[in-house]
Amino acid sequence: MVSTGQGRRRIRPTVAAMLGMVLVSASVAALEDRGRAAFVEAHRCAVVERLSSIHLLGPRSTSRERFLAVSLAQTDDHYVQCIFFDDDRKMYCEASSGAYARGAEMPGPLLPEPARAALYRLGFVEVNRNENYQREIELGTPPDFDAVADLMIGALYDAYRARETTPLKFNAPRAILSRNACPGPVS
């Protein structure tokens, strides 16, 4: 800063520009966080209802068809899916890498760097380039389906750019839902 000699200080233009950029970045990040929270909240019930139904209907001794896949409605290659195992104490989850849609013969990363970074931040790892990103979740007792829902819906938002107006598709063969299970934007 430069003193004007009269006790007032003047901020240099470069410092002012940098301060403005920081404030704009912080504002954009805050809006993005609110958008993510709203998106997760809008779809959490649909995920929790389906997971709870699968869990309650059992049988817990098998994983067969005891999964939930949530995808962007307009494409089948942007999805997150989780399946129960270990007597419903855990879930194995996958986030699409695009490998199955694109084919293994094409070189290079299948998702752009921001999408890969988002999945890594959520705890997903890519064990093999030709497979999906994966992670396991301990459900706890009683099972914490909100945490699984937040992970699944958050991954769609962070990695696949789903937004509040993005319609989602749910595939849960073993879930039986009541007529009024969840209000809100569920396709």
Coordinates of C-alpha atoms in Angstrom, one line a residue:
M1 CA 0.0 0.0 0.0
V2 CA 1.1 3.5 -0.6
S3 CA 0.5 6.4 1.8
T4 CA -1.0 9.6 0.4
G5 CA 0.6 11.7 3.1
Q6 CA -2.8 12.6 4.6
G7 CA -3.3 9.5 6.6
R8 CA -5.2 7.7 4.0
R9 CA -3.9 4.6 2.2
R10 CA -4.4 3.7 -1.4
I11 CA -4.3 0.1 -2.6
R12 CA -2.2 -0.5 -5.6
P13 CA -4.1 -1.6 -8.8
T14 CA -2.3 -5.0 -8.9
V15 CA -3.2 -5.7 -5.3
A16 CA -6.8 -4.6 -5.9
A17 CA -7.1 -6.9 -8.9
M18 CA -5.7 -9.9 -7.0
L19 CA -8.1 -9.2 -4.1
G20 CA -11.0 -9.0 -6.5
M21 CA -10.0 -12.4 -8.1
V22 CA -9.9 -14.0 -4.6
L23 CA -13.3 -12.6 -3.7
V24 CA -14.8 -13.8 -7.0
S25 CA -13.3 -17.2 -6.6
A26 CA -14.6 -17.5 -3.1
S27 CA -18.1 -16.4 -4.3
V28 CA -18.1 -19.0 -7.1
A29 CA -17.0 -21.8 -4.7
A30 CA -19.7 -20.8 -2.2
L31 CA -22.4 -20.9 -5.0
E32 CA -21.0 -24.3 -6.2
D33 CA -21.2 -25.7 -2.7
R34 CA -24.8 -24.5 -2.3
G35 CA -25.6 -26.0 -5.7
R36 CA -24.1 -29.4 -4.7
A37 CA -25.9 -29.4 -1.4
A38 CA -29.2 -28.6 -3.1
F39 CA -28.7 -31.3 -5.7
V40 CA -27.8 -34.0 -3.1
E41 CA -30.7 -33.0 -0.9
A42 CA -33.1 -33.1 -3.9
H43 CA -32.2 -36.8 -4.6
R44 CA -31.1 -38.2 -1.2
C45 CA -34.6 -39.5 -0.3
A46 CA -34.8 -41.5 -3.6
V47 CA -31.5 -43.2 -2.9
V48 CA -32.1 -43.8 0.8
E49 CA -35.6 -45.3 0.1
R50 CA -34.3 -47.7 -2.4
L51 CA -31.3 -48.8 -0.3
S52 CA -33.5 -49.2 2.8
S53 CA -36.0 -51.3 0.9
I54 CA -33.3 -53.6 -0.5
H55 CA -31.8 -54.0 2.9
L56 CA -35.1 -54.7 4.7
L57 CA -36.3 -57.2 2.0
G58 CA -33.1 -59.2 2.1
P59 CA -32.0 -61.9 1.9
R60 CA -28.8 -60.5 3.4
S61 CA -26.8 -63.7 2.7
T62 CA -26.5 -62.9 -1.0
S63 CA -25.6 -59.9 -3.2
R64 CA -27.6 -61.1 -6.2
E65 CA -29.6 -58.1 -7.6
R66 CA -29.3 -56.3 -4.3
F67 CA -27.8 -53.1 -5.8
L68 CA -28.8 -49.6 -6.8
A69 CA -27.5 -47.8 -9.9
V70 CA -28.1 -44.1 -10.4
S71 CA -27.2 -42.5 -13.7
L72 CA -27.8 -39.4 -15.7
A73 CA -31.0 -40.1 -17.6
Q74 CA -29.6 -38.9 -20.9
T75 CA -26.7 -41.3 -20.9
D76 CA -25.9 -44.7 -19.6
D77 CA -22.1 -44.2 -19.2
H78 CA -22.3 -41.7 -16.3
Y79 CA -23.4 -43.6 -13.3
V80 CA -22.6 -44.7 -9.8
Q81 CA -23.7 -48.1 -8.5
C82 CA -23.5 -49.8 -5.1
I83 CA -24.2 -53.4 -4.1
F84 CA -24.7 -54.9 -0.6
F85 CA -22.3 -57.6 0.6
D86 CA -21.0 -59.1 3.9
D87 CA -24.5 -59.6 5.3
D88 CA -25.3 -55.9 4.5
R89 CA -22.5 -54.6 6.7
K90 CA -20.7 -53.2 3.6
M91 CA -21.4 -51.9 0.1
Y92 CA -19.1 -52.1 -2.9
C93 CA -19.5 -49.1 -5.1
E94 CA -18.4 -48.3 -8.6
A95 CA -18.3 -45.0 -10.5
S96 CA -18.2 -45.2 -14.3
S97 CA -14.9 -44.8 -15.9
G98 CA -16.4 -44.9 -19.4
A99 CA -14.3 -48.0 -20.2
Y100 CA -17.3 -50.2 -20.9
A101 CA -19.0 -47.7 -23.2
R102 CA -15.8 -46.7 -25.1
G103 CA -14.0 -50.1 -25.3
A104 CA -10.6 -51.1 -23.9
E105 CA -8.7 -50.7 -27.1
M106 CA -8.7 -46.9 -27.0
P107 CA -5.6 -45.4 -25.3
G108 CA -5.5 -42.6 -22.7
P109 CA -7.6 -41.7 -19.7
L110 CA -11.4 -42.2 -20.2
L111 CA -12.6 -39.3 -18.0
P112 CA -11.2 -35.8 -18.0
E113 CA -8.9 -34.8 -15.2
P114 CA -11.4 -32.8 -13.2
A115 CA -13.8 -35.8 -13.1
R116 CA -11.0 -38.2 -12.1
A117 CA -9.9 -35.8 -9.4
A118 CA -13.4 -35.5 -8.1
L119 CA -13.8 -39.3 -7.8
Y120 CA -10.4 -39.6 -6.0
R121 CA -11.5 -36.9 -3.5
L122 CA -14.6 -39.1 -2.8
G123 CA -12.4 -42.1 -2.1
F124 CA -12.8 -43.9 -5.4
V125 CA -9.7 -45.5 -6.9
E126 CA -9.0 -46.9 -10.4
V127 CA -7.4 -50.3 -9.9
N128 CA -7.3 -51.1 -13.6
R129 CA -7.6 -48.5 -16.5
N130 CA -10.1 -50.8 -18.2
E131 CA -12.5 -51.0 -15.2
N132 CA -14.6 -48.6 -13.2
Y133 CA -13.5 -46.6 -10.2
Q134 CA -14.3 -48.4 -7.0
R135 CA -14.5 -48.2 -3.3
E136 CA -16.1 -50.0 -0.3
I137 CA -18.2 -48.4 2.4
E138 CA -18.8 -49.7 5.9
L139 CA -22.5 -49.2 6.6
G140 CA -22.4 -49.4 10.4
T141 CA -25.3 -50.5 12.7
P142 CA -27.9 -49.4 11.9
P143 CA -26.8 -48.9 8.3
D144 CA -26.0 -45.3 7.3
F145 CA -27.8 -45.0 4.0
D146 CA -27.5 -41.2 4.1
A147 CA -23.7 -41.5 3.7
V148 CA -24.1 -43.8 0.7
A149 CA -26.7 -41.5 -0.8
D150 CA -24.4 -38.5 -0.4
L151 CA -21.5 -40.3 -2.0
M152 CA -23.6 -41.5 -5.0
I153 CA -25.4 -38.3 -5.7
G154 CA -22.3 -36.2 -4.9
A155 CA -20.2 -38.2 -7.4
L156 CA -22.8 -37.5 -10.1
Y157 CA -22.6 -33.8 -9.3
D158 CA -18.8 -33.6 -8.9
A159 CA -17.5 -36.0 -11.6
Y160 CA -20.3 -36.1 -14.2
R161 CA -21.5 -32.5 -14.0
A162 CA -25.1 -33.3 -13.0
R163 CA -27.0 -30.3 -11.8
E164 CA -30.4 -29.5 -10.2
T165 CA -32.2 -29.8 -13.5
T166 CA -30.5 -33.0 -14.6
P167 CA -32.9 -35.9 -14.6
L168 CA -31.6 -39.1 -13.0
K169 CA -32.5 -42.7 -13.6
F170 CA -32.6 -45.3 -10.9
N171 CA -32.1 -49.1 -11.3
A172 CA -32.8 -51.2 -8.2
P173 CA -34.4 -54.5 -9.1
R174 CA -35.0 -55.6 -5.5
A175 CA -36.4 -52.3 -4.2
I176 CA -40.1 -52.0 -3.5
L177 CA -41.2 -48.5 -3.0
S178 CA -44.5 -47.1 -1.5
R179 CA -46.6 -44.9 -3.7
N180 CA -45.6 -41.7 -1.8
A181 CA -42.0 -42.8 -1.0
C182 CA -40.2 -39.5 -1.9
P183 CA -41.5 -36.2 -3.0
G184 CA -39.4 -34.2 -5.5
P185 CA -37.5 -34.7 -8.7
V186 CA -37.3 -38.4 -9.1
S187 CA -37.4 -40.1 -12.6

